[in-house]
């Protein structure tokens, strides 16, 4: 999963850089992201198959592939790490949110968030839990850390 997310962020870096460098006139990166962020987020989401949010170098959202998403996520603390040039992760509900700074001329141009669905992982773990002795069908729900104690330990 991490390797895939890193690969997707490299693809996004290349796509955004190409769009910036091949523009008719050279404008500051912040202006470019403000003008093109929504279009870039939509295209990268289409390529990656994940929800994508682009923020400028200061953390303000400039593009969101799911702008009418009804699930607000507080990502300000994790976004702060990405603004500092670090890759960061956050789990929110059934999603792992991957933050990566994208750079141009060794300066952060924007921050990309990939929202990677963990639902299939949770469903798989719930099936395992359901198979354990003493579990009934009504007990199937989102897997929690507390339920990890029910899983047998491997060797």
PDB file of N, CA and C in Angstrom, residues 1-15 44 47-48 50 87 89 98 100 102 112 114 116:
ATOM      1  N   UNK A   1       0.830  -1.186   0.000  1.00  0.00           N
ATOM      2  CA  UNK A   1       0.000   0.000   0.000  1.00  0.00           C
ATOM      3  C   UNK A   1       0.878   1.254   0.000  1.00  0.00           C
ATOM      4  N   UNK A   2       1.880   1.300   0.875  1.00  0.00           N
ATOM      5  CA  UNK A   2       2.736   2.484   0.943  1.00  0.00           C
ATOM      6  C   UNK A   2       3.481   2.694  -0.372  1.00  0.00           C
ATOM      7  N   UNK A   3       3.950   1.607  -0.952  1.00  0.00           N
ATOM      8  CA  UNK A   3       4.664   1.688  -2.222  1.00  0.00           C
ATOM      9  C   UNK A   3       3.743   2.250  -3.314  1.00  0.00           C
ATOM     10  N   UNK A   4       2.499   1.796  -3.328  1.00  0.00           N
ATOM     11  CA  UNK A   4       1.518   2.279  -4.292  1.00  0.00           C
ATOM     12  C   UNK A   4       1.251   3.772  -4.093  1.00  0.00           C
ATOM     13  N   UNK A   5       1.090   4.193  -2.852  1.00  0.00           N
ATOM     14  CA  UNK A   5       0.819   5.608  -2.587  1.00  0.00           C
ATOM     15  C   UNK A   5       2.015   6.484  -2.964  1.00  0.00           C
ATOM     16  N   UNK A   6       3.217   5.994  -2.708  1.00  0.00           N
ATOM     17  CA  UNK A   6       4.414   6.736  -3.107  1.00  0.00           C
ATOM     18  C   UNK A   6       4.479   6.854  -4.626  1.00  0.00           C
ATOM     19  N   UNK A   7       4.172   5.772  -5.317  1.00  0.00           N
ATOM     20  CA  UNK A   7       4.164   5.772  -6.782  1.00  0.00           C
ATOM     21  C   UNK A   7       3.114   6.766  -7.305  1.00  0.00           C
ATOM     22  N   UNK A   8       1.947   6.781  -6.677  1.00  0.00           N
ATOM     23  CA  UNK A   8       0.892   7.714  -7.104  1.00  0.00           C
ATOM     24  C   UNK A   8       1.318   9.165  -6.879  1.00  0.00           C
ATOM     25  N   UNK A   9       2.011   9.437  -5.760  1.00  0.00           N
ATOM     26  CA  UNK A   9       2.445  10.817  -5.513  1.00  0.00           C
ATOM     27  C   UNK A   9       3.524  11.235  -6.517  1.00  0.00           C
ATOM     28  N   UNK A  10       4.375  10.301  -6.937  1.00  0.00           N
ATOM     29  CA  UNK A  10       5.376  10.618  -7.965  1.00  0.00           C
ATOM     30  C   UNK A  10       4.698  10.918  -9.302  1.00  0.00           C
ATOM     31  N   UNK A  11       3.671  10.145  -9.619  1.00  0.00           N
ATOM     32  CA  UNK A  11       2.912  10.392 -10.845  1.00  0.00           C
ATOM     33  C   UNK A  11       2.263  11.783 -10.781  1.00  0.00           C
ATOM     34  N   UNK A  12       1.682  12.117  -9.632  1.00  0.00           N
ATOM     35  CA  UNK A  12       1.046  13.430  -9.470  1.00  0.00           C
ATOM     36  C   UNK A  12       2.074  14.547  -9.574  1.00  0.00           C
ATOM     37  N   UNK A  13       3.240  14.335  -8.976  1.00  0.00           N
ATOM     38  CA  UNK A  13       4.332  15.320  -9.052  1.00  0.00           C
ATOM     39  C   UNK A  13       4.696  15.597 -10.507  1.00  0.00           C
ATOM     40  N   UNK A  14       4.844  14.532 -11.278  1.00  0.00           N
ATOM     41  CA  UNK A  14       5.219  14.674 -12.675  1.00  0.00           C
ATOM     42  C   UNK A  14       4.117  15.389 -13.468  1.00  0.00           C
ATOM     43  N   UNK A  15       2.875  14.995 -13.235  1.00  0.00           N
ATOM     44  CA  UNK A  15       1.763  15.591 -13.977  1.00  0.00           C
ATOM     45  C   UNK A  15       1.619  17.087 -13.658  1.00  0.00           C
ATOM     46  N   UNK A  44      -6.035  13.742 -11.489  1.00  0.00           N
ATOM     47  CA  UNK A  44      -5.220  12.800 -10.701  1.00  0.00           C
ATOM     48  C   UNK A  44      -6.116  11.762 -10.035  1.00  0.00           C
ATOM     49  N   UNK A  47      -6.930   9.166 -12.607  1.00  0.00           N
ATOM     50  CA  UNK A  47      -5.794   8.274 -12.858  1.00  0.00           C
ATOM     51  C   UNK A  47      -5.551   7.298 -11.709  1.00  0.00           C
ATOM     52  N   UNK A  48      -5.678   7.786 -10.477  1.00  0.00           N
ATOM     53  CA  UNK A  48      -5.330   6.971  -9.300  1.00  0.00           C
ATOM     54  C   UNK A  48      -6.483   6.116  -8.785  1.00  0.00           C
ATOM     55  N   UNK A  50      -8.548   7.174  -6.572  1.00  0.00           N
ATOM     56  CA  UNK A  50      -8.741   7.572  -5.178  1.00  0.00           C
ATOM     57  C   UNK A  50      -9.236   9.010  -5.118  1.00  0.00           C
ATOM     58  N   UNK A  87       6.307  13.332   4.473  1.00  0.00           N
ATOM     59  CA  UNK A  87       5.164  12.484   4.133  1.00  0.00           C
ATOM     60  C   UNK A  87       4.483  12.113   5.444  1.00  0.00           C
ATOM     61  N   UNK A  89       0.667  10.361   7.376  1.00  0.00           N
ATOM     62  CA  UNK A  89      -0.502   9.495   7.244  1.00  0.00           C
ATOM     63  C   UNK A  89      -1.490   9.825   8.350  1.00  0.00           C
ATOM     64  N   UNK A  98      -3.121   9.827   2.929  1.00  0.00           N
ATOM     65  CA  UNK A  98      -1.684   9.925   2.677  1.00  0.00           C
ATOM     66  C   UNK A  98      -1.384  11.339   2.208  1.00  0.00           C
ATOM     67  N   UNK A 100       1.497  14.095   0.929  1.00  0.00           N
ATOM     68  CA  UNK A 100       2.836  14.202   0.365  1.00  0.00           C
ATOM     69  C   UNK A 100       3.050  15.597  -0.202  1.00  0.00           C
ATOM     70  N   UNK A 102       4.526  18.132  -2.800  1.00  0.00           N
ATOM     71  CA  UNK A 102       5.003  18.082  -4.177  1.00  0.00           C
ATOM     72  C   UNK A 102       5.813  19.350  -4.419  1.00  0.00           C
ATOM     73  N   UNK A 112      -0.447  17.044  -1.674  1.00  0.00           N
ATOM     74  CA  UNK A 112      -1.489  16.163  -2.206  1.00  0.00           C
ATOM     75  C   UNK A 112      -1.928  15.210  -1.111  1.00  0.00           C
ATOM     76  N   UNK A 114      -4.073  11.688  -0.774  1.00  0.00           N
ATOM     77  CA  UNK A 114      -4.760  10.554  -1.382  1.00  0.00           C
ATOM     78  C   UNK A 114      -5.578   9.894  -0.291  1.00  0.00           C
ATOM     79  N   UNK A 116      -7.137   6.683   0.665  1.00  0.00           N
ATOM     80  CA  UNK A 116      -7.068   5.265   0.319  1.00  0.00           C
ATOM     81  C   UNK A 116      -8.093   4.505   1.168  1.00  0.00           C
TER      82      UNK A 116
END
